[in-house]
XYZ file of N, CA and C in Angstrom:
666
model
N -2.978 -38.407 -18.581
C -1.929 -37.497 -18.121
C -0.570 -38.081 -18.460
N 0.474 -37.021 -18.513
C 1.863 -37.766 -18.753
C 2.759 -36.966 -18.470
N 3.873 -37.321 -18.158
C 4.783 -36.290 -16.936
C 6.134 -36.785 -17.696
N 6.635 -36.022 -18.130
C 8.296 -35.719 -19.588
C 7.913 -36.791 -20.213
N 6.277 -36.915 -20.912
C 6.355 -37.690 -22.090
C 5.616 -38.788 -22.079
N 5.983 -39.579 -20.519
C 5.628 -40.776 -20.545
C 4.154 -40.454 -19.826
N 3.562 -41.560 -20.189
C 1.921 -41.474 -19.901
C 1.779 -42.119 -18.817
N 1.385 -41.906 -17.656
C 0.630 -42.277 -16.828
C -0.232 -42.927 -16.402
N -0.240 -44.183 -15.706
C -1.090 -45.203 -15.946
C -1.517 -45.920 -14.476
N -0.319 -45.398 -13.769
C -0.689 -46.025 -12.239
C -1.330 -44.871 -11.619
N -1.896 -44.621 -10.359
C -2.136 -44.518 -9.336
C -1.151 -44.328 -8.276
N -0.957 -42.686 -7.586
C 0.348 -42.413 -7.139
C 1.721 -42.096 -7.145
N 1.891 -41.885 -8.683
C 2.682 -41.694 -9.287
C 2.857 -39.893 -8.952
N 4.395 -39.881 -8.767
C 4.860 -38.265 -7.984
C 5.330 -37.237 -9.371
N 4.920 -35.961 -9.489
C 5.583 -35.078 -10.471
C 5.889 -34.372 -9.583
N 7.066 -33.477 -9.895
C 7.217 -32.063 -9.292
C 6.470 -30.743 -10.277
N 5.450 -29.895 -10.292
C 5.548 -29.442 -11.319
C 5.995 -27.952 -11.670
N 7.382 -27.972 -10.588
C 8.315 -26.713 -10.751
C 8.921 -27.529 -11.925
N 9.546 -28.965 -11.594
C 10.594 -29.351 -12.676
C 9.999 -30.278 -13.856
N 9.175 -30.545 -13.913
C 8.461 -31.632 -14.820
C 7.395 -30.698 -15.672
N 7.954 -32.033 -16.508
C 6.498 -30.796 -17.875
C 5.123 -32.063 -17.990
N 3.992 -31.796 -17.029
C 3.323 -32.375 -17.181
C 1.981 -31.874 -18.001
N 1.433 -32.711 -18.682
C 0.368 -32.706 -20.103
C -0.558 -33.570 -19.411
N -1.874 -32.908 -19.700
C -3.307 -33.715 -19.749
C -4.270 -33.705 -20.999
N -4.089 -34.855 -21.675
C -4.861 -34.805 -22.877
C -3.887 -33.866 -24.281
N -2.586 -33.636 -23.199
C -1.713 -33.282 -24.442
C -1.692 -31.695 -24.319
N -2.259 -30.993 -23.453
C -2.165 -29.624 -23.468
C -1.346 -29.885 -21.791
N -0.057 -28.469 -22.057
C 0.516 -28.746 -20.513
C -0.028 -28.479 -19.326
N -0.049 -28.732 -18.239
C -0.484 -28.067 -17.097
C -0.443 -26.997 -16.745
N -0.995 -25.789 -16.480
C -0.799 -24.797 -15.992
C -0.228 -24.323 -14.877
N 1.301 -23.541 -14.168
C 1.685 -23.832 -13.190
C 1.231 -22.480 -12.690
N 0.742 -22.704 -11.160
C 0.556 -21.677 -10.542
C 1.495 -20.103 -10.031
N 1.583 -19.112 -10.749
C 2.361 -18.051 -10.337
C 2.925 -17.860 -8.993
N 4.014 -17.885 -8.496
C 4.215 -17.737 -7.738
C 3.801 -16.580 -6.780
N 3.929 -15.978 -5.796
C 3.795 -14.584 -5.385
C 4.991 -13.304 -5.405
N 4.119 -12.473 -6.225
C 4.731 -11.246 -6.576
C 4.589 -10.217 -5.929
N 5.091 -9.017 -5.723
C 4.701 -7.893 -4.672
C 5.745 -6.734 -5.401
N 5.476 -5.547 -6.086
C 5.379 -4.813 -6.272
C 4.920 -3.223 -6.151
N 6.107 -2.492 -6.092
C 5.814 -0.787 -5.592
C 5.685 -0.003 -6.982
N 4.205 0.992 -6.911
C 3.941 1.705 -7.825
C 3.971 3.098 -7.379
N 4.625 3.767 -8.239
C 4.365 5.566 -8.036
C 3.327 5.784 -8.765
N 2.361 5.779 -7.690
C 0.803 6.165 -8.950
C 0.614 7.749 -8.637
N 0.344 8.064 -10.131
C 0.245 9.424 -10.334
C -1.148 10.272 -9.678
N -1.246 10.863 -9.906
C -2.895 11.384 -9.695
C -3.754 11.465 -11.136
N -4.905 10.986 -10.792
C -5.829 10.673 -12.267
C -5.355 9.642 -12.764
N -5.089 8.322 -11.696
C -5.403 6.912 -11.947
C -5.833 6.307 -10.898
N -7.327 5.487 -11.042
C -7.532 4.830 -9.952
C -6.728 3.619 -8.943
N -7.086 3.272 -7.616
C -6.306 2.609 -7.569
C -7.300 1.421 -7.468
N -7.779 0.635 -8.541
C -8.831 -0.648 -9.215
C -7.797 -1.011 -10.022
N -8.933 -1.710 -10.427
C -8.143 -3.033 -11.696
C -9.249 -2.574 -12.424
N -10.123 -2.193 -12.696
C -11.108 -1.714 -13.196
C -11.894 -0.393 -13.514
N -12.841 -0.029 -13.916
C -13.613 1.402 -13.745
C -14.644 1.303 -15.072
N -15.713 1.202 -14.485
C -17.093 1.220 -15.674
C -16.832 2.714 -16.435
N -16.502 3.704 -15.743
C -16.067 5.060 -16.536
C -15.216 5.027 -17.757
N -14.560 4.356 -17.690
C -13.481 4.042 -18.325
C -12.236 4.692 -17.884
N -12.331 5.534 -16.749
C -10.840 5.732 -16.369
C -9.555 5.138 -16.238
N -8.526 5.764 -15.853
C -6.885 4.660 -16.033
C -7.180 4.541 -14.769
N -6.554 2.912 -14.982
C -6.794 2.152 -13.609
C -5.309 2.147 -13.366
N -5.012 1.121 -12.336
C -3.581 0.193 -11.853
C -3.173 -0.924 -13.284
N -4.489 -1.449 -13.167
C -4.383 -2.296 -14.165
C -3.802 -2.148 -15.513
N -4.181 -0.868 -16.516
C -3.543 -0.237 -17.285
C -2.100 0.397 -16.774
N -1.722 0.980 -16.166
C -0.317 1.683 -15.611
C 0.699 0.709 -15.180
N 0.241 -0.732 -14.503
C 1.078 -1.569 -14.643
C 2.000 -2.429 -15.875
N 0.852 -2.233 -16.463
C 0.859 -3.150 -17.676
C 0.951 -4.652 -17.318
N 0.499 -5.666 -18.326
C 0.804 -7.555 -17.857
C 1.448 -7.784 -16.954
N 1.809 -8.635 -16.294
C 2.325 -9.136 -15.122
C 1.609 -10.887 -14.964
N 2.814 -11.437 -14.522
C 2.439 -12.985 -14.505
C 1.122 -13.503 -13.423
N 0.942 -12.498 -13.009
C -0.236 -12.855 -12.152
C -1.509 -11.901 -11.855
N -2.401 -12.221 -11.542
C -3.456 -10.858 -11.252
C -2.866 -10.508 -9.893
N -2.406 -9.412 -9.762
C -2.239 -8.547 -8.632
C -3.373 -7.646 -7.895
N -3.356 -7.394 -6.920
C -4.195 -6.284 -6.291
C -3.397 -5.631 -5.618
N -3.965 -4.253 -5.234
C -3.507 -3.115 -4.614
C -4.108 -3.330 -2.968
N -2.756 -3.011 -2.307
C -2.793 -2.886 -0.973
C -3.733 -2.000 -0.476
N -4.819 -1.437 -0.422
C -5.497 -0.427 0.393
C -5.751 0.152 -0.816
N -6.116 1.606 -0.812
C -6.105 2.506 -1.902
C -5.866 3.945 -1.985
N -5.483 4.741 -2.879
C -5.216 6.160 -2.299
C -5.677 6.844 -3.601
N -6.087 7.914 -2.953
C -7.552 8.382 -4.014
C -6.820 8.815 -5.630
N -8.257 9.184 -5.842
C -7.943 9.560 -7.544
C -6.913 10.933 -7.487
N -6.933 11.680 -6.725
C -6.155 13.165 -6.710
C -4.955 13.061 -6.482
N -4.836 11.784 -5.301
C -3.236 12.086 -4.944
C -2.341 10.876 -5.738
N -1.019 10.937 -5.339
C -0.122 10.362 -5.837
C 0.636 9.446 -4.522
N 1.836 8.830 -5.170
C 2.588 8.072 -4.318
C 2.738 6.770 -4.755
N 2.849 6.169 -3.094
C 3.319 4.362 -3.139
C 2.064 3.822 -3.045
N 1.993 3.009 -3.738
C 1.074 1.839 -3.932
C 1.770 0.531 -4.145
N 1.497 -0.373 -2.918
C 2.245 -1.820 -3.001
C 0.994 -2.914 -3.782
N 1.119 -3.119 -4.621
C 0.181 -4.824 -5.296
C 1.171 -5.608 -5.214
N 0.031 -6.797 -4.708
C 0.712 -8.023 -4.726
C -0.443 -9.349 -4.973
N -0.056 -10.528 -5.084
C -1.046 -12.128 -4.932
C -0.772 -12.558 -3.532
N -0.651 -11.879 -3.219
C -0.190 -12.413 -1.543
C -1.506 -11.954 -0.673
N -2.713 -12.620 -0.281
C -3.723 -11.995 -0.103
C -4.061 -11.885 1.499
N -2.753 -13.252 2.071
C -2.323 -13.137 3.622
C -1.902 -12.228 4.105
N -0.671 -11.203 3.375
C 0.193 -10.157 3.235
C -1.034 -9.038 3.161
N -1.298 -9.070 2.092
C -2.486 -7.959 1.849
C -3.519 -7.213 3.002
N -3.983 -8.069 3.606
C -4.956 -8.491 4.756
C -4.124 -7.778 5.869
N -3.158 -8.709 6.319
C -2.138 -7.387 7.283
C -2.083 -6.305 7.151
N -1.783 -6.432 5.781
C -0.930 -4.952 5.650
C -2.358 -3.554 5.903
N -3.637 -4.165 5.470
C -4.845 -3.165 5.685
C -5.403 -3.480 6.614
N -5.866 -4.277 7.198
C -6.227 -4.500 8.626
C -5.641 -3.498 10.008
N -6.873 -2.911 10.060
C -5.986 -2.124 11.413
C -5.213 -2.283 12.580
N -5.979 -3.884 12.785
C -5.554 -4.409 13.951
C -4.031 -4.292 14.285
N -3.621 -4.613 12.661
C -2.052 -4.395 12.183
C -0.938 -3.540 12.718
N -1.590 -2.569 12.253
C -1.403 -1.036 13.345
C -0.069 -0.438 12.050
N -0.164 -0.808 10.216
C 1.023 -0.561 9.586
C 0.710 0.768 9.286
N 2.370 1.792 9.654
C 2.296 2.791 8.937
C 2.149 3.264 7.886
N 1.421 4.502 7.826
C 1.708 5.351 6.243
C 1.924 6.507 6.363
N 3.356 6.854 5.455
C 3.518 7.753 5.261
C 3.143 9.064 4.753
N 2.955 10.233 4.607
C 2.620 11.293 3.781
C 3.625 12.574 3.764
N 3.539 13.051 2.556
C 4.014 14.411 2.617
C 2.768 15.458 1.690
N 2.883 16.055 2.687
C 1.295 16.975 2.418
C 1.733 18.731 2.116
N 1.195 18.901 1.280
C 1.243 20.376 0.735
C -0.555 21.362 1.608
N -0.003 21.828 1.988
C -1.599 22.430 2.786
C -1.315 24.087 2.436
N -2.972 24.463 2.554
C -2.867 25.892 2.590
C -2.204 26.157 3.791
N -1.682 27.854 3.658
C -1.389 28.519 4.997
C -0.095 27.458 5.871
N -0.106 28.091 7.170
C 1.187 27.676 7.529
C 0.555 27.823 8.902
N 0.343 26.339 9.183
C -0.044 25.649 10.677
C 0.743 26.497 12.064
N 0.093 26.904 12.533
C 1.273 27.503 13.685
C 0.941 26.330 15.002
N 2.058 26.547 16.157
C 2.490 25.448 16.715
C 1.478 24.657 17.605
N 0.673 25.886 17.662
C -0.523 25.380 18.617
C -1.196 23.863 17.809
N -1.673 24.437 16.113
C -2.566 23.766 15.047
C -1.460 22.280 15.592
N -0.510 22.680 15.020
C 0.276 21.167 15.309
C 0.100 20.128 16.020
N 0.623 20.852 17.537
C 0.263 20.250 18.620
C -1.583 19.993 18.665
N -2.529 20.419 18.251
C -3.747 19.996 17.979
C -3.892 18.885 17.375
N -2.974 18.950 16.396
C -3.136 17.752 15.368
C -2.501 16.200 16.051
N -1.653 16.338 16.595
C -1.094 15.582 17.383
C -1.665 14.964 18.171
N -2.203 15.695 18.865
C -3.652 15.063 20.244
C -4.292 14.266 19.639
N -5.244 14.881 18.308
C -5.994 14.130 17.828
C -7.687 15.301 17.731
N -7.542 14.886 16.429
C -9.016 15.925 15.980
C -10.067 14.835 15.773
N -11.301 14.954 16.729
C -12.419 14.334 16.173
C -13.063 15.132 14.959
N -13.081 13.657 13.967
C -13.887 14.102 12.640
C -15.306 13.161 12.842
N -16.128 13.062 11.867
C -17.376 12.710 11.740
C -17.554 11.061 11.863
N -16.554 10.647 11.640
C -16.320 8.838 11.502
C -15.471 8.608 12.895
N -15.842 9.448 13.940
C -14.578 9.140 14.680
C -13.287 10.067 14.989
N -11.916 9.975 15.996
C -11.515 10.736 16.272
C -9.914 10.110 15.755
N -9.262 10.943 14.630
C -8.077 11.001 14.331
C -6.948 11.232 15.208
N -5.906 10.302 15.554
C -4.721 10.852 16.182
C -3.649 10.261 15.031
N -2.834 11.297 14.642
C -1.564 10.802 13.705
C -0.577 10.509 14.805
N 0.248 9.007 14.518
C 1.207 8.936 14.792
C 2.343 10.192 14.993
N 2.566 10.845 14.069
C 3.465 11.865 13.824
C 2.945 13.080 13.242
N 3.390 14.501 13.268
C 3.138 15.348 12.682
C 4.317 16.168 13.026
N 4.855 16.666 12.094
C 5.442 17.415 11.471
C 5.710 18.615 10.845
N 6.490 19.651 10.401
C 6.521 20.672 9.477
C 7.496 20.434 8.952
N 8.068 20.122 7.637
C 8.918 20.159 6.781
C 9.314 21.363 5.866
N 9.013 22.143 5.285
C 8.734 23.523 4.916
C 7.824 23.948 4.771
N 8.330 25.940 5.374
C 7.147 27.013 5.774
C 7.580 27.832 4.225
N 6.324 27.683 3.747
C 6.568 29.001 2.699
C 5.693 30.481 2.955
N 5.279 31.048 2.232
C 4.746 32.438 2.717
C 3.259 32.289 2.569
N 2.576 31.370 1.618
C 1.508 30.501 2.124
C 1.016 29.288 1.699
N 1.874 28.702 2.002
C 1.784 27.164 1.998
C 2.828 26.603 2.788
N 2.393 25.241 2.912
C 3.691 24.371 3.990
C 3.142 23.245 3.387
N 4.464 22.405 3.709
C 4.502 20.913 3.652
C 5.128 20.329 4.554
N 3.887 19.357 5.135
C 3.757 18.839 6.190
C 4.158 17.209 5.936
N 4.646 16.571 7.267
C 4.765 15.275 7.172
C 3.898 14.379 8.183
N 2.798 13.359 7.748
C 1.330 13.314 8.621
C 1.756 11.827 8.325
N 1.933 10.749 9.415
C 2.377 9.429 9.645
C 0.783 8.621 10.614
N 0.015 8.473 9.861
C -1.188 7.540 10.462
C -1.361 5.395 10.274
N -2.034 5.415 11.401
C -1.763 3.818 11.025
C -3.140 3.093 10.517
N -4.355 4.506 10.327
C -5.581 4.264 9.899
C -5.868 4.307 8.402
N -6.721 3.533 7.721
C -6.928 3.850 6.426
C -8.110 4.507 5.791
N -8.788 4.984 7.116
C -10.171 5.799 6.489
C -9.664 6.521 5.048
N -11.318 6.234 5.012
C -11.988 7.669 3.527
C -10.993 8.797 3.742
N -10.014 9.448 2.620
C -9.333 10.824 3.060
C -9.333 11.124 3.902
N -8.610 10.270 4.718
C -8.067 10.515 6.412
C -7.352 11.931 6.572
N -6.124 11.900 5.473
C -5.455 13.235 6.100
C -5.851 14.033 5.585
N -6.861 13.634 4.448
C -7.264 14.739 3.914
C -8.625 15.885 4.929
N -9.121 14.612 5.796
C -10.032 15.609 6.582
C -9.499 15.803 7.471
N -8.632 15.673 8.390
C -7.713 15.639 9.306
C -7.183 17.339 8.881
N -6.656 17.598 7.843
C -6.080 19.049 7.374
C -6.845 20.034 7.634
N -8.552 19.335 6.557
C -9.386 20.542 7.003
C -10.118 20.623 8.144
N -9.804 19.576 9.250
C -10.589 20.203 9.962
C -9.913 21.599 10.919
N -8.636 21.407 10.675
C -7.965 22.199 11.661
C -7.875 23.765 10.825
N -8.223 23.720 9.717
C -7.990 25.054 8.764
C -7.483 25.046 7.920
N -6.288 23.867 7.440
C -5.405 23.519 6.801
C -5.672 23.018 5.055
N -6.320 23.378 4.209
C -7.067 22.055 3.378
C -5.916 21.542 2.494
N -5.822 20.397 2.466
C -4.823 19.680 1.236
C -4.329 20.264 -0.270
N -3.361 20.612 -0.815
C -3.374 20.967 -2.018
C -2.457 20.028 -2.894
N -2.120 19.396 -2.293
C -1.376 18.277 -2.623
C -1.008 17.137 -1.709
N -0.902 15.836 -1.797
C -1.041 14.876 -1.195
C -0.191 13.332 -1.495
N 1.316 13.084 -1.005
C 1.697 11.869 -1.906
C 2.313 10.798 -0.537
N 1.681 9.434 -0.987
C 2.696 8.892 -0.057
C 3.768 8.497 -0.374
N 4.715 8.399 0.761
C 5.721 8.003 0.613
C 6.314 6.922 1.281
N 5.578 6.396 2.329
C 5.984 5.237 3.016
C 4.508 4.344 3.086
N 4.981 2.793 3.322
C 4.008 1.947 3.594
C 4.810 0.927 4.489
N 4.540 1.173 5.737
C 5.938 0.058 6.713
C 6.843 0.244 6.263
N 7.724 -0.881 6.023
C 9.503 0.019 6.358
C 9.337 0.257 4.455
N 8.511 0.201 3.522
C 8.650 0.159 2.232
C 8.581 1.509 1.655
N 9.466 2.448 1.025
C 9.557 3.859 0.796
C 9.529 4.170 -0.742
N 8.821 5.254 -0.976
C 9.066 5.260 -2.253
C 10.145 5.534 -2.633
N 10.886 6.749 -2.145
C 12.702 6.481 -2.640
C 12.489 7.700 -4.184
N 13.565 6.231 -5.078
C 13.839 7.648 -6.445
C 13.113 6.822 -7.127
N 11.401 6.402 -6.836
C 10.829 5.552 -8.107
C 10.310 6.619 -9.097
N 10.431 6.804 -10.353
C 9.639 7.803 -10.420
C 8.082 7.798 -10.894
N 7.949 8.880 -10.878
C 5.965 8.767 -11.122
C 5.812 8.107 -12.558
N 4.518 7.131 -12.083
C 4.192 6.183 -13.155
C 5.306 5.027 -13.214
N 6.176 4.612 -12.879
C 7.350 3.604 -12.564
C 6.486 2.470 -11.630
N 7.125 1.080 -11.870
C 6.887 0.594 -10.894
C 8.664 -0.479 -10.677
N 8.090 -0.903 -9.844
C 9.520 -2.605 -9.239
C 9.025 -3.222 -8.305
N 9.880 -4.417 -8.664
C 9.446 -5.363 -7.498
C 10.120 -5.374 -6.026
N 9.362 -5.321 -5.141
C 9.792 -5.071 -4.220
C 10.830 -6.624 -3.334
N 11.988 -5.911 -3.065
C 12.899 -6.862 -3.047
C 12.905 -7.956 -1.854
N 13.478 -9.088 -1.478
C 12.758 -9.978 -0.313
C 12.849 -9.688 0.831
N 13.764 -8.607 1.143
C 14.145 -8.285 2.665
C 12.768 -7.229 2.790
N 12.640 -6.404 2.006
C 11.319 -5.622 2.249
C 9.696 -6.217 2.125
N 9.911 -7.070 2.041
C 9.006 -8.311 2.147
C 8.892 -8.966 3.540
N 9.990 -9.246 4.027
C 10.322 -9.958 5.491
C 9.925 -8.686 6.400
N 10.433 -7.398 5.813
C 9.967 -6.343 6.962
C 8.541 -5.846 7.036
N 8.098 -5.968 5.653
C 6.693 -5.690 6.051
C 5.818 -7.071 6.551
N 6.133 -7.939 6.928
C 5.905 -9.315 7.334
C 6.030 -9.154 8.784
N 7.134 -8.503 9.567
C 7.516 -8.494 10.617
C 6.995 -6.787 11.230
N 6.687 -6.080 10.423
C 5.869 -5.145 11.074
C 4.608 -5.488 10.989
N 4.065 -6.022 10.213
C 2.678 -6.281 10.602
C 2.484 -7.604 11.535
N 3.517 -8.192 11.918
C 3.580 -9.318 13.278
C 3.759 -8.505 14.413
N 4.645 -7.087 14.727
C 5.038 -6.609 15.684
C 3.697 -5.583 16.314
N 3.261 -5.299 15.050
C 1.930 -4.090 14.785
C 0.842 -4.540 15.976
N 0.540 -6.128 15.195
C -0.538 -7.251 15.590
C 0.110 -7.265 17.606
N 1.257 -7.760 17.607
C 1.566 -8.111 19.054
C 1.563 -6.939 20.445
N 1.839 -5.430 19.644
C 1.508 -4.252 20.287
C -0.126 -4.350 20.576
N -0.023 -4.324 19.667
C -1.692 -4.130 19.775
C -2.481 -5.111 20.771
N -2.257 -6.316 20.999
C -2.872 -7.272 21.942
C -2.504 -6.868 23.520
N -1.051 -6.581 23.316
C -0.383 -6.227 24.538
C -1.529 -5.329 25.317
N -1.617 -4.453 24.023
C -2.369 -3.387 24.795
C -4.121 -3.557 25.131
N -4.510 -4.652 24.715
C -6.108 -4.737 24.392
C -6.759 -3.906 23.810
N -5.900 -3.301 22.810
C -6.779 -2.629 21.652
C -7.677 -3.639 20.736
């Protein structure tokens, strides 16, 4: 081994290898990537994998290279669109999908027909589906058209097409589906197929909602 050149011969000898160019056998060391965390507007008709025996477009393709292997926070199906956070942060990761967590997600939902106030307030309570009984954080109407609406559906669960069965069970079925929030992290003006790195303060907040998520949650003995 040899660290700016000089070869190495004792035992205990210190490198840094942010600042030192250290060589073994003459090829350099490989330095470990730091951690990256990144927001994607994934379109619909790309998985959210790194992979697919089908050969479908993954994350992996739509990102393009990146200094590190990333993974996707949770996943959101092949149909819909939105935020998708990847990162190497696999502590972060773990929070952020873990229910215990209790992290929001956002939606803005296009549904048949036009929920009247009762459906709402139904939805609100909480609809038992087949895996169990759905309550959204929030529900909403954002615009009534003559037949369709778009709805705003805020859950802290990550089931199989949560809001998507959540819609139909009440009458409602999905016709479109995008998120837009993941903890305090929003999609904003990214546009579809875009990605960025998500900046350090939105890092600290999704750090500190999934600490606050975790501490509600004990409070309560959930």
């Amino acid at each position: 081994m040899a660290v700016n050149g000089r070869v190495v011969t004792e035992l205990g000898i210190r490198a840094d290898p942010e600042r030192d160019r250290i060589t073994v056998e003459g090829r350099p060391l490989s330095r470990a990537p730091g951690l990256l965390y990144l927001a994607f507007h994934k379109p619909t008709g790309v998985l959210t994998t790194l992979s697919d025996p089908a050969g479908r477009p993954t994350l992996k393709e739509a990102i393009g290279p990146q200094p590190a292997r990333l993974f996707p926070v949770g996943r959101l199906d092949y149909n819909s669109s939105g935020l998708v956070i990847l990162t190497n942060d696999g502590d972060l990761a773990y929070k952020l999908m873990h229910p215990r967590y209790g992290i929001e997600k956002v939606y803005r939902v296009k549904v048949r027909g036009v929920p009247s106030p009762e459906t709402i307030r139904r939805m609100r309570q909480g609809v038992d589906l087949d895996d169990g009984p759905c309550k959204p954080l929030r529900v909403r109407i954002e615009e009534r058209r003559k037949t369709k609406s778009w709805l705003e559906i805020v859950v802290r669960e990550g089931r199989h097409h949560l809001v998507r069965r959540l819609c139909a069970a009440v009458g409602h079925p999905v016709e479109k589906l995008v998120r837009i929030g993941i903890g305090p992290v929003r999609l904003g003006g990214l546009k579809l197929g875009m990605w960025r790195p998500l900046r350090a303060q939105e890092v600290a907040l999704l750090r500190r909602a999934a600490r606050s998520g975790r501490d509600l949650r004990e409070r309560s003995g959930a």
